[in-house]
Short mmCIF file of C-alpha atoms in Angstrom, two decimals:
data_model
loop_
_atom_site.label_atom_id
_atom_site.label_comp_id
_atom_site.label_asym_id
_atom_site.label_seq_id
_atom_site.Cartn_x
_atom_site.Cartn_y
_atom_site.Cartn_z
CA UNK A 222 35.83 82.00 148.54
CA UNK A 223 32.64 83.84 148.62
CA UNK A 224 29.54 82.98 146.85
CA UNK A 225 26.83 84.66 145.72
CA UNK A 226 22.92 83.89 145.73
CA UNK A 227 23.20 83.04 149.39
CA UNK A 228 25.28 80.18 148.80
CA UNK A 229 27.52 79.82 151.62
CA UNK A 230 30.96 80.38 150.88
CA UNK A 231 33.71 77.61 149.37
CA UNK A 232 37.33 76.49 149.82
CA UNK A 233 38.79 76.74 146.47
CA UNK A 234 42.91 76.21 146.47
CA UNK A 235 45.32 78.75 145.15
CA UNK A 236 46.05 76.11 142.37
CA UNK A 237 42.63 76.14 141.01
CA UNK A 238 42.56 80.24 141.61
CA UNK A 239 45.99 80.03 139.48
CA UNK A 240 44.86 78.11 136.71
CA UNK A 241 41.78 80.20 136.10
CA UNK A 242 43.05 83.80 136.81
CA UNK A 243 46.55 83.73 135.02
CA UNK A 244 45.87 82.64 131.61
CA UNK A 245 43.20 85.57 131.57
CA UNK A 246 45.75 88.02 132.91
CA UNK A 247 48.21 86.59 130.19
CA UNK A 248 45.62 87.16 127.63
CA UNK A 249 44.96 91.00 128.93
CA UNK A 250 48.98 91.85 128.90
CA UNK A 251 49.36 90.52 125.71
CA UNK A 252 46.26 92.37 123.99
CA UNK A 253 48.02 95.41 125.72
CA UNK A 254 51.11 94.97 124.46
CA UNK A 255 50.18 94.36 120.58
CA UNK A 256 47.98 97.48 121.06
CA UNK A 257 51.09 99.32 122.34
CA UNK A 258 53.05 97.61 119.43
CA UNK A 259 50.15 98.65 116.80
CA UNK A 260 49.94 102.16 117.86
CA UNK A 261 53.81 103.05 118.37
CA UNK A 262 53.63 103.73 121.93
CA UNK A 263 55.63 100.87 123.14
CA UNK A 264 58.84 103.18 122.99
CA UNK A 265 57.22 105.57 125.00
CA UNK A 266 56.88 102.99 127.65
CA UNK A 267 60.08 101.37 127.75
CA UNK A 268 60.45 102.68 131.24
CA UNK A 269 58.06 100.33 132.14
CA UNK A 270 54.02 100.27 132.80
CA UNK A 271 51.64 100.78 135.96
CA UNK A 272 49.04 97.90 136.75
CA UNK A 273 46.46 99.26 139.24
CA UNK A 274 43.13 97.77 140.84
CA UNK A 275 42.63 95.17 142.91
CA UNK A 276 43.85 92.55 140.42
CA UNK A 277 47.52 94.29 140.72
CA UNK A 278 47.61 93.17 144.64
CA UNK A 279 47.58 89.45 143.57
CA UNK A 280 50.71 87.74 144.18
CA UNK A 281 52.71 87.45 140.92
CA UNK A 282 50.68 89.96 138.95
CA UNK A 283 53.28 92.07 138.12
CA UNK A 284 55.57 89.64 136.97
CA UNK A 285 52.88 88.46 134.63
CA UNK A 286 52.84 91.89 133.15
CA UNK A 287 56.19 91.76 132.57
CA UNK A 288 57.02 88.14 131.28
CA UNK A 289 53.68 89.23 128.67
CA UNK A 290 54.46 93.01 128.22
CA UNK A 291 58.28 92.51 127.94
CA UNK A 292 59.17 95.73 129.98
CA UNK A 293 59.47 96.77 134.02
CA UNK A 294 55.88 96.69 135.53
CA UNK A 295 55.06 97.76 139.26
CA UNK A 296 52.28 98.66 141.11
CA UNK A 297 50.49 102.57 140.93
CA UNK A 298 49.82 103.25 144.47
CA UNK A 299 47.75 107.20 145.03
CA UNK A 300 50.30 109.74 145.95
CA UNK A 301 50.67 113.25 146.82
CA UNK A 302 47.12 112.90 148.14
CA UNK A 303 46.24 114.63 151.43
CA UNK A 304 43.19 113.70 153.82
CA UNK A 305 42.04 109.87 153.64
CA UNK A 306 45.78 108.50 152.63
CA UNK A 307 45.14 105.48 154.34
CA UNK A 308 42.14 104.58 152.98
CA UNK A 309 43.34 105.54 149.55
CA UNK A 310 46.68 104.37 149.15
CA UNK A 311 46.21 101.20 147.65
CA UNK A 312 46.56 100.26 144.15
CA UNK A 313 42.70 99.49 144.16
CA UNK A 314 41.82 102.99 144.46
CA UNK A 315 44.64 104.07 142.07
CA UNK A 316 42.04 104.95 138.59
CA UNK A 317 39.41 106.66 140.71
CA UNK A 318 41.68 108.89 142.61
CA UNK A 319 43.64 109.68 139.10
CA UNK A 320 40.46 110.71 137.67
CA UNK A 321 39.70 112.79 140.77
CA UNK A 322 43.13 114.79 140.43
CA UNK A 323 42.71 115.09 136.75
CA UNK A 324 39.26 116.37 137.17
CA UNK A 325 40.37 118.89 139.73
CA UNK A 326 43.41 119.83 138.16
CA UNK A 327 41.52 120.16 134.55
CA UNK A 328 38.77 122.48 136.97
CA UNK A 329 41.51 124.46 137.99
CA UNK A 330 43.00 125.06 134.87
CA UNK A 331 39.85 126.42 133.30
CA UNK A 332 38.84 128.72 135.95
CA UNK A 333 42.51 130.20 135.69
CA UNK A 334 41.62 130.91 131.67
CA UNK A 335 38.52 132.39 132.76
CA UNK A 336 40.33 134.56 134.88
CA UNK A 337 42.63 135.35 132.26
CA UNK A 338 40.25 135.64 129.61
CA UNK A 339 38.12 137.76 131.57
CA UNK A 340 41.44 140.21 132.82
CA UNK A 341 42.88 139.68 129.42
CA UNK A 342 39.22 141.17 128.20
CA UNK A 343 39.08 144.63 130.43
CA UNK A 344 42.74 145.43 129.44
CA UNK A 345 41.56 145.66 125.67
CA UNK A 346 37.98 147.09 126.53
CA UNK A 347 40.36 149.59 128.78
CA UNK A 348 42.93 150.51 126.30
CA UNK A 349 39.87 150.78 123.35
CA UNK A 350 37.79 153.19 126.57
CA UNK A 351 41.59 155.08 126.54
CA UNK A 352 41.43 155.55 122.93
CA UNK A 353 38.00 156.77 122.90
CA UNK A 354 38.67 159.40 125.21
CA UNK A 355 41.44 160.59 123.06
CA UNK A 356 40.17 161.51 120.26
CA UNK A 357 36.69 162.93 121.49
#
């Protein structure tokens, strides 16, 4: 296991890793599920929940999820991504490339109201110019 400080690194067994890591992940599913509990969502995910990070590559992480969060839990991997797929496609990368897709996607959909607003602007100002005309 790495160290830090310029310590040089140490051999720590996957028992020891065990009994520090899972009772914290137990403790995160759990908070997750009361919050899904206290908020009324937890029928809205009865399909089943996505763990992503680096944490949901750990062996046995997602069966942790789903002893804690009572429901099917995998792992979000990027999709429908095009370019550096095989850099990306790993569930470590999974929030930042989300928030990249929703950022474009939200980018998009503004500049297509702009358009509109803009085209939906010159047909009134056109019709109003028509109207004009008419009467003088």
């Amino acid at each position: 296991m790495p160290s830090v400080g310029g310590r040089p690194p140490r051999v720590v067994s996957r028992q020891v890793l065990s009994e520090i890591i899972e009772p914290r992940a137990e403790e995160i599913f759990s908070l997750v599920q009361r919050e899904l509990k206290k908020t009324g969502y937890e029928e809205l995910v009865a399909s089943g929940a996505v763990i992503t990070g680096g944490a949901a590559l750990m062996e046995g992480m997602t069966e942790v999820a789903e002893r804690m969060m009572d429901m099917p839990v995998r792992r979000g991997i990027p999709s429908n991504i095009g370019g550096l797929v095989d850099v990306v496609s790993n569930p470590m990368y999974s929030t930042g490339v989300g928030l990249i897709l929703y950022a474009v996607k939200d980018h998009e959909k503004k500049e297509v109201k702009k358009f509109a607003d803009k085209a939906s602007f010159n047909n009134v100002f056109n019709k109003m110019k028509g109207w004009v005309k008419e009467f003088f």
